[in-house]
Amino acid sequence: MKQRMITLSQDEMPRQWYNILADMKVNPPLGIDGNPIGPEKLAKIFPMNLIEQEVSSQRWIDIPEEVLRVLSIWRPSPITRAYNLEKALGTPAKIYIKNENVSPAGSHKPNTAVAQAYYNKIAGVKKITTETGAGQWGSALAFATQQFGLDLEVYMVRVSFDQKPYRKAMMNVWGAECIPSPSNKTEFGRKVLKEMPDTPGSLGIAISEAIEQALKDPKGETRYALGSVLNHVMLHQTIIGLEAKKQLAKINEYPDVVIGCAGGGSNFAGLSFPFAIDKMHGKNVEIYAVEPTACPTLTKAPFAYDFGDVKGLTPLLAMHSLGHNFIPAPVHAGGLRYHGMAPTVSQLVINGLAKADSIDQLETFKAGVLFARTEGVIPAPETNHAIAKVIREANKATEEGKEKTILFNFSGHGLLDLAAYENYQSGNLKVYELSDDEIQKSEEILKKYPTPQKFL
Amino acid sequence: MKQRMITLSQDEMPRQWYNILADMKVNPPLGIDGNPIGPEKLAKIFPMNLIEQEVSSQRWIDIPEEVLRVLSIWRPSPITRAYNLEKALGTPAKIYIKNENVSPAGSHKPNTAVAQAYYNKIAGVKKITTETGAGQWGSALAFATQQFGLDLEVYMVRVSFDQKPYRKAMMNVWGAECIPSPSNKTEFGRKVLKEMPDTPGSLGIAISEAIEQALKDPKGETRYALGSVLNHVMLHQTIIGLEAKKQLAKINEYPDVVIGCAGGGSNFAGLSFPFAIDKMHGKNVEIYAVEPTACPTLTKAPFAYDFGDVKGLTPLLAMHSLGHNFIPAPVHAGGLRYHGMAPTVSQLVINGLAKADSIDQLETFKAGVLFARTEGVIPAPETNHAIAKVIREANKATEEGKEKTILFNFSGHGLLDLAAYENYQSGNLKVYELSDDEIQKSEEILKKYPTPQKFL
């Protein structure tokens, strides 16, 4: 029997996160430049320790003992060699799966949820508010806040709330409150409901509700949390790549290609940033971020200052963006339906340390089914984007006759997305590609903001 | 940070299963005695290699290389110390979780599904039929048959088919056909539909349909597979307990108490049989099988010869049984709603090597929510029975002031059972307890069969 799984003992778990800002010579730091909110209001949205982490340029940041304690419920996550998939493809490439689906919530999201809950806790915060689309982030934060005894209020986009009742049930099991958005609980929600009583809701509306709730706590003990895009979120995810490097080193491997899907960018950053630093120092490794053709932020959108949310409550962020009013087509990969991209990930692509590719959902589901039939686990629709790219790269290796080593982030399982697979298998899946007209519209809108500095 | 997880490398995976029949001095072997079917018909239902394994009295049976190859996709499964649960209970007991939810199907079921698919494959079988209730077994076998290139037809109880569309979608992803039962595909199904067009179906009807389909293949290339109860199924599951012993030995531990939930008995047997052999040789270990009060097979039902299915198509089995016509109350733990109990597990309880306990579903869901809020993963309703018993034992240790070591089988996650948690959290969960009248009815019915031999 060939050894498939490469594990680390808990003694070997990384004790520090890698902060890529230390190696990106952009000043002022990403994500704060052009901020129209001011530090005072920002401190009412996020706890000060996370704001400090957001702008820190320290290369290595200690992971607090209490965070390690919770992560150790499922970490280190295993790496598995995808022998069956390799065989099915007939490729000389070696494919390694970094498996983030083993967390309680089934994805990589708890890596930052746990850290954010901890920092809020020690800052004296009693309650967190957040939004969730498909539900991955909301359930991860529900698990994490429960671990630290914090209350959590999740605003879930109404259409997802109705379509995916299991996500709400999951949050409830972990003690969180899950409210369909727009709701009657906030001023903004009531305004929207009055104007559009039948609206399916949107992530933008949900963010506005969550931030409003955090700001209006009379005791000032509530803060808001975001599951992607921001620098500190990317930082917390780097444990993925740091573990992966150690695991591959154990079998004397180093990847030729590193692949992750990218919506806001956090699972991609988590795996790839620790390899990007090697590339900065001359190492030969290709890094790919994969996004849907329906929401081609990195591959087609301008690099500009834009807001993270529709209402413009977040700081202006220097990123690839389709414009904060952009509403992506309803692809099943809800986690990749985001108008922007993490500033750090955007910079990585701009300076050529990473490349971006976009794939339509038909190809991604085909890849996902092949993966499930060979390697067992059913992937999340988001993860299918990474798998589709892995297959493209493996087929390229076959054509070139090269024994390439491919590492990718299996960001989550699809057990709560099986309706999407049914849709695919019944032949009803639609392909969406963003038109050039729409891209141009985004460019026009974003022209009114200053051009951000590039890290080259 | 304390070490939570105890892993084995794949080199340390057990290479043999433990066959408890070797240590049970019952003759003729369990499960064939009183068989009204005859070996010829039996050979049309199961492949000959599995029939031979069913009656084998060889103590150690080699796990075929091809089976190990597939199991290594997720095995060895980790053991985790439940520090958070211990802390929440304030107990001096040490609680260890043997985590079977890491398999692609999310439960222990693939351990035997993979082995059965393999033996069918090498026996020249091209297609397998089976039934499934809540869907755990059907999806595990779908994953396994896909690995060996076999076709699979699953008859799923109609009410579950309608209530749990995700299970069908899961089987489809793995290439299996899933048919609501009763169906128009079989003679028996058509008969039932004619008489009761609105029937919700039952496991008994589904088994009859699956066996009929296997028997009527004109080429004789189809066989039927069962996911629990039979000796060879228990055998394949012993890899769980064999791994657990190795893992605990690594940290110089040996359990005082071993706990598993029991429906047909396979996850309980899988963990406990390798410890039962030690108990036979004088080791001091308590072993508990936990069942629902709604279906108290081991705790209240007579030990008798009975059929495994409603129509009487299986061999007569010497087991604790509520009668093959018994229909358990609709508790959420679908996998524990079975009228009988594996003959080997029945014998283990009769001769005092194991004890049985029954717990109502309200207590089990309370336990499950506490587990999810402390240890993260949301357990299957079946697994909640084991957890409730763990909590009882831990509380007993607190009262006695003893530092007891408890090991239990986390048989599966509850991500496709979240509606059950919603039911519990909204206060609508019903408690069912079987009346003495109903038990007496079972006893009367079973009197017409001969009394089986006991292993003492």
Short mmCIF file of N, CA and C in Angstrom, two decimals, chain B residues 47-134:
data_model
loop_
_atom_site.label_atom_id
_atom_site.label_comp_id
_atom_site.label_asym_id
_atom_site.label_seq_id
_atom_site.Cartn_x
_atom_site.Cartn_y
_atom_site.Cartn_z
N PRO B 47 -22.12 -13.00 -2.80
CA PRO B 47 -21.04 -13.74 -3.46
C PRO B 47 -20.45 -14.78 -2.51
N MET B 48 -19.93 -15.87 -3.07
CA MET B 48 -19.47 -16.99 -2.25
C MET B 48 -18.34 -16.59 -1.29
N ASN B 49 -17.44 -15.70 -1.72
CA ASN B 49 -16.34 -15.32 -0.81
C ASN B 49 -16.84 -14.64 0.46
N LEU B 50 -17.94 -13.89 0.35
CA LEU B 50 -18.49 -13.24 1.55
C LEU B 50 -19.27 -14.25 2.40
N ILE B 51 -19.91 -15.23 1.76
CA ILE B 51 -20.60 -16.29 2.53
C ILE B 51 -19.57 -17.08 3.33
N GLU B 52 -18.43 -17.36 2.69
CA GLU B 52 -17.36 -18.07 3.40
C GLU B 52 -16.84 -17.24 4.59
N GLN B 53 -16.69 -15.96 4.35
CA GLN B 53 -16.22 -15.09 5.44
C GLN B 53 -17.26 -15.04 6.56
N GLU B 54 -18.52 -15.08 6.19
CA GLU B 54 -19.61 -15.03 7.16
C GLU B 54 -19.53 -16.18 8.18
N VAL B 55 -19.07 -17.34 7.72
CA VAL B 55 -19.04 -18.52 8.61
C VAL B 55 -17.62 -18.89 9.05
N SER B 56 -16.65 -18.08 8.68
CA SER B 56 -15.26 -18.40 9.03
C SER B 56 -15.03 -18.33 10.53
N SER B 57 -14.18 -19.26 11.04
CA SER B 57 -13.83 -19.15 12.46
C SER B 57 -12.34 -18.85 12.62
N GLN B 58 -11.74 -18.35 11.54
CA GLN B 58 -10.34 -17.93 11.58
C GLN B 58 -10.24 -16.61 12.35
N ARG B 59 -9.34 -16.56 13.35
CA ARG B 59 -9.31 -15.38 14.24
C ARG B 59 -8.86 -14.10 13.53
N TRP B 60 -7.82 -14.18 12.73
CA TRP B 60 -7.29 -13.00 12.04
C TRP B 60 -7.40 -13.19 10.54
N ILE B 61 -8.03 -12.25 9.88
CA ILE B 61 -8.25 -12.36 8.44
C ILE B 61 -7.55 -11.18 7.75
N ASP B 62 -6.69 -11.50 6.78
CA ASP B 62 -5.93 -10.45 6.08
C ASP B 62 -6.85 -9.46 5.37
N ILE B 63 -6.54 -8.20 5.51
CA ILE B 63 -7.26 -7.18 4.74
C ILE B 63 -6.59 -7.10 3.36
N PRO B 64 -7.37 -7.35 2.30
CA PRO B 64 -6.73 -7.33 0.97
C PRO B 64 -6.09 -5.97 0.67
N GLU B 65 -4.99 -6.01 -0.03
CA GLU B 65 -4.24 -4.82 -0.42
C GLU B 65 -5.13 -3.77 -1.10
N GLU B 66 -6.02 -4.24 -1.97
CA GLU B 66 -6.89 -3.31 -2.70
C GLU B 66 -7.88 -2.60 -1.78
N VAL B 67 -8.27 -3.28 -0.71
CA VAL B 67 -9.17 -2.67 0.27
C VAL B 67 -8.41 -1.62 1.08
N LEU B 68 -7.21 -1.98 1.51
CA LEU B 68 -6.36 -1.02 2.23
C LEU B 68 -6.11 0.24 1.40
N ARG B 69 -5.90 0.01 0.10
CA ARG B 69 -5.62 1.12 -0.80
C ARG B 69 -6.76 2.16 -0.76
N VAL B 70 -8.01 1.67 -0.77
CA VAL B 70 -9.14 2.61 -0.73
C VAL B 70 -9.34 3.18 0.68
N LEU B 71 -9.22 2.32 1.69
CA LEU B 71 -9.39 2.82 3.06
C LEU B 71 -8.39 3.94 3.38
N SER B 72 -7.22 3.86 2.75
CA SER B 72 -6.18 4.84 3.06
C SER B 72 -6.51 6.24 2.54
N ILE B 73 -7.64 6.38 1.84
CA ILE B 73 -8.10 7.73 1.47
C ILE B 73 -8.39 8.54 2.74
N TRP B 74 -8.89 7.87 3.79
CA TRP B 74 -9.17 8.61 5.03
C TRP B 74 -8.65 7.92 6.30
N ARG B 75 -8.21 6.67 6.23
CA ARG B 75 -7.73 5.96 7.41
C ARG B 75 -6.21 6.05 7.49
N PRO B 76 -5.61 5.87 8.69
CA PRO B 76 -6.25 5.68 9.99
C PRO B 76 -7.03 6.93 10.40
N SER B 77 -8.16 6.73 11.05
CA SER B 77 -8.94 7.88 11.54
C SER B 77 -8.33 8.35 12.87
N PRO B 78 -8.41 9.66 13.14
CA PRO B 78 -7.77 10.17 14.36
C PRO B 78 -8.54 9.85 15.64
N ILE B 79 -7.82 9.84 16.76
CA ILE B 79 -8.45 9.88 18.08
C ILE B 79 -8.18 11.27 18.63
N THR B 80 -9.22 11.89 19.21
CA THR B 80 -9.05 13.21 19.79
C THR B 80 -9.45 13.18 21.26
N ARG B 81 -8.67 13.82 22.09
CA ARG B 81 -9.03 13.95 23.50
C ARG B 81 -10.04 15.08 23.63
N ALA B 82 -11.17 14.81 24.29
CA ALA B 82 -12.25 15.80 24.39
C ALA B 82 -12.05 16.71 25.60
N TYR B 83 -10.95 17.47 25.59
CA TYR B 83 -10.64 18.36 26.72
C TYR B 83 -11.78 19.34 27.03
N ASN B 84 -12.37 19.91 25.96
CA ASN B 84 -13.41 20.92 26.18
C ASN B 84 -14.66 20.33 26.82
N LEU B 85 -15.03 19.14 26.36
CA LEU B 85 -16.20 18.47 26.95
C LEU B 85 -15.92 18.11 28.41
N GLU B 86 -14.73 17.58 28.66
CA GLU B 86 -14.34 17.26 30.04
C GLU B 86 -14.48 18.49 30.93
N LYS B 87 -13.98 19.62 30.44
CA LYS B 87 -14.00 20.86 31.21
C LYS B 87 -15.45 21.30 31.48
N ALA B 88 -16.28 21.23 30.43
CA ALA B 88 -17.68 21.63 30.58
C ALA B 88 -18.40 20.75 31.60
N LEU B 89 -18.02 19.48 31.67
CA LEU B 89 -18.66 18.56 32.61
C LEU B 89 -18.02 18.64 33.99
N GLY B 90 -16.83 19.24 34.07
CA GLY B 90 -16.11 19.29 35.34
C GLY B 90 -15.80 17.90 35.86
N THR B 91 -15.40 17.01 34.96
CA THR B 91 -15.17 15.61 35.33
C THR B 91 -13.68 15.28 35.41
N PRO B 92 -13.31 14.38 36.32
CA PRO B 92 -11.93 13.91 36.32
C PRO B 92 -11.69 12.85 35.23
N ALA B 93 -12.76 12.42 34.55
CA ALA B 93 -12.63 11.39 33.51
C ALA B 93 -11.90 11.95 32.30
N LYS B 94 -11.13 11.07 31.63
CA LYS B 94 -10.49 11.43 30.36
C LYS B 94 -11.35 10.83 29.24
N ILE B 95 -11.76 11.67 28.30
CA ILE B 95 -12.67 11.22 27.25
C ILE B 95 -11.94 11.22 25.90
N TYR B 96 -11.93 10.08 25.23
CA TYR B 96 -11.28 9.96 23.92
C TYR B 96 -12.32 9.66 22.84
N ILE B 97 -12.21 10.42 21.75
CA ILE B 97 -13.13 10.30 20.61
C ILE B 97 -12.44 9.53 19.49
N LYS B 98 -12.96 8.36 19.11
CA LYS B 98 -12.47 7.71 17.89
C LYS B 98 -13.34 8.26 16.76
N ASN B 99 -12.72 9.00 15.86
CA ASN B 99 -13.47 9.84 14.94
C ASN B 99 -13.68 9.21 13.56
N GLU B 100 -14.84 8.57 13.38
CA GLU B 100 -15.15 7.92 12.11
C GLU B 100 -15.86 8.84 11.12
N ASN B 101 -16.04 10.11 11.50
CA ASN B 101 -16.76 11.00 10.57
C ASN B 101 -15.88 11.52 9.45
N VAL B 102 -14.60 11.16 9.47
CA VAL B 102 -13.68 11.69 8.45
C VAL B 102 -13.76 10.96 7.10
N SER B 103 -14.57 9.93 7.00
CA SER B 103 -14.68 9.21 5.72
C SER B 103 -15.45 10.06 4.71
N PRO B 104 -15.30 9.76 3.40
CA PRO B 104 -16.00 10.56 2.38
C PRO B 104 -17.52 10.60 2.60
N ALA B 105 -18.11 9.50 3.10
CA ALA B 105 -19.55 9.49 3.31
C ALA B 105 -19.92 10.03 4.68
N GLY B 106 -18.93 10.30 5.53
CA GLY B 106 -19.19 10.93 6.82
C GLY B 106 -19.53 10.00 7.97
N SER B 107 -19.33 8.70 7.80
CA SER B 107 -19.59 7.74 8.88
C SER B 107 -18.66 6.55 8.76
N HIS B 108 -18.86 5.58 9.68
CA HIS B 108 -18.06 4.35 9.66
C HIS B 108 -18.47 3.40 8.54
N LYS B 109 -19.62 3.61 7.92
CA LYS B 109 -20.16 2.66 6.95
C LYS B 109 -19.20 2.29 5.80
N PRO B 110 -18.41 3.23 5.29
CA PRO B 110 -17.51 2.83 4.19
C PRO B 110 -16.51 1.73 4.55
N ASN B 111 -16.21 1.52 5.84
CA ASN B 111 -15.25 0.46 6.20
C ASN B 111 -15.68 -0.90 5.65
N THR B 112 -16.96 -1.21 5.76
CA THR B 112 -17.44 -2.49 5.19
C THR B 112 -17.89 -2.33 3.74
N ALA B 113 -18.38 -1.15 3.38
CA ALA B 113 -18.82 -0.95 1.99
C ALA B 113 -17.66 -1.20 1.03
N VAL B 114 -16.49 -0.70 1.38
CA VAL B 114 -15.31 -0.88 0.51
C VAL B 114 -14.95 -2.36 0.42
N ALA B 115 -14.93 -3.05 1.56
CA ALA B 115 -14.59 -4.47 1.56
C ALA B 115 -15.62 -5.28 0.75
N GLN B 116 -16.89 -5.00 0.96
CA GLN B 116 -17.92 -5.75 0.25
C GLN B 116 -17.86 -5.49 -1.26
N ALA B 117 -17.63 -4.24 -1.63
CA ALA B 117 -17.51 -3.94 -3.06
C ALA B 117 -16.34 -4.72 -3.66
N TYR B 118 -15.23 -4.76 -2.93
CA TYR B 118 -14.05 -5.48 -3.41
C TYR B 118 -14.34 -6.97 -3.60
N TYR B 119 -14.92 -7.62 -2.58
CA TYR B 119 -15.18 -9.07 -2.68
C TYR B 119 -16.19 -9.38 -3.79
N ASN B 120 -17.18 -8.52 -3.96
CA ASN B 120 -18.11 -8.69 -5.07
C ASN B 120 -17.39 -8.57 -6.40
N LYS B 121 -16.51 -7.59 -6.48
CA LYS B 121 -15.76 -7.35 -7.74
C LYS B 121 -14.95 -8.59 -8.12
N ILE B 122 -14.17 -9.12 -7.17
CA ILE B 122 -13.31 -10.26 -7.54
C ILE B 122 -14.12 -11.54 -7.73
N ALA B 123 -15.36 -11.55 -7.25
CA ALA B 123 -16.23 -12.72 -7.51
C ALA B 123 -16.91 -12.60 -8.87
N GLY B 124 -16.62 -11.55 -9.60
CA GLY B 124 -17.18 -11.40 -10.94
C GLY B 124 -18.53 -10.69 -10.99
N VAL B 125 -18.97 -10.18 -9.85
CA VAL B 125 -20.24 -9.45 -9.81
C VAL B 125 -20.09 -8.12 -10.55
N LYS B 126 -21.14 -7.73 -11.27
CA LYS B 126 -21.08 -6.46 -12.02
C LYS B 126 -21.93 -5.37 -11.38
N LYS B 127 -22.95 -5.80 -10.62
CA LYS B 127 -23.89 -4.82 -10.07
C LYS B 127 -24.34 -5.25 -8.69
N ILE B 128 -24.50 -4.28 -7.80
CA ILE B 128 -24.99 -4.56 -6.45
C ILE B 128 -26.31 -3.83 -6.25
N THR B 129 -27.22 -4.50 -5.51
CA THR B 129 -28.44 -3.82 -5.09
C THR B 129 -28.42 -3.72 -3.57
N THR B 130 -29.04 -2.69 -3.05
CA THR B 130 -29.15 -2.57 -1.60
C THR B 130 -30.33 -1.67 -1.26
N GLU B 131 -30.62 -1.61 0.05
CA GLU B 131 -31.66 -0.68 0.51
C GLU B 131 -30.98 0.34 1.40
N THR B 132 -31.67 1.45 1.62
CA THR B 132 -31.15 2.39 2.61
C THR B 132 -32.32 3.10 3.26
N GLY B 133 -32.16 3.40 4.55
CA GLY B 133 -33.22 4.11 5.27
C GLY B 133 -32.94 5.59 5.18
N ALA B 134 -32.20 6.10 6.15
CA ALA B 134 -31.87 7.52 6.17
C ALA B 134 -30.84 7.89 5.09
#
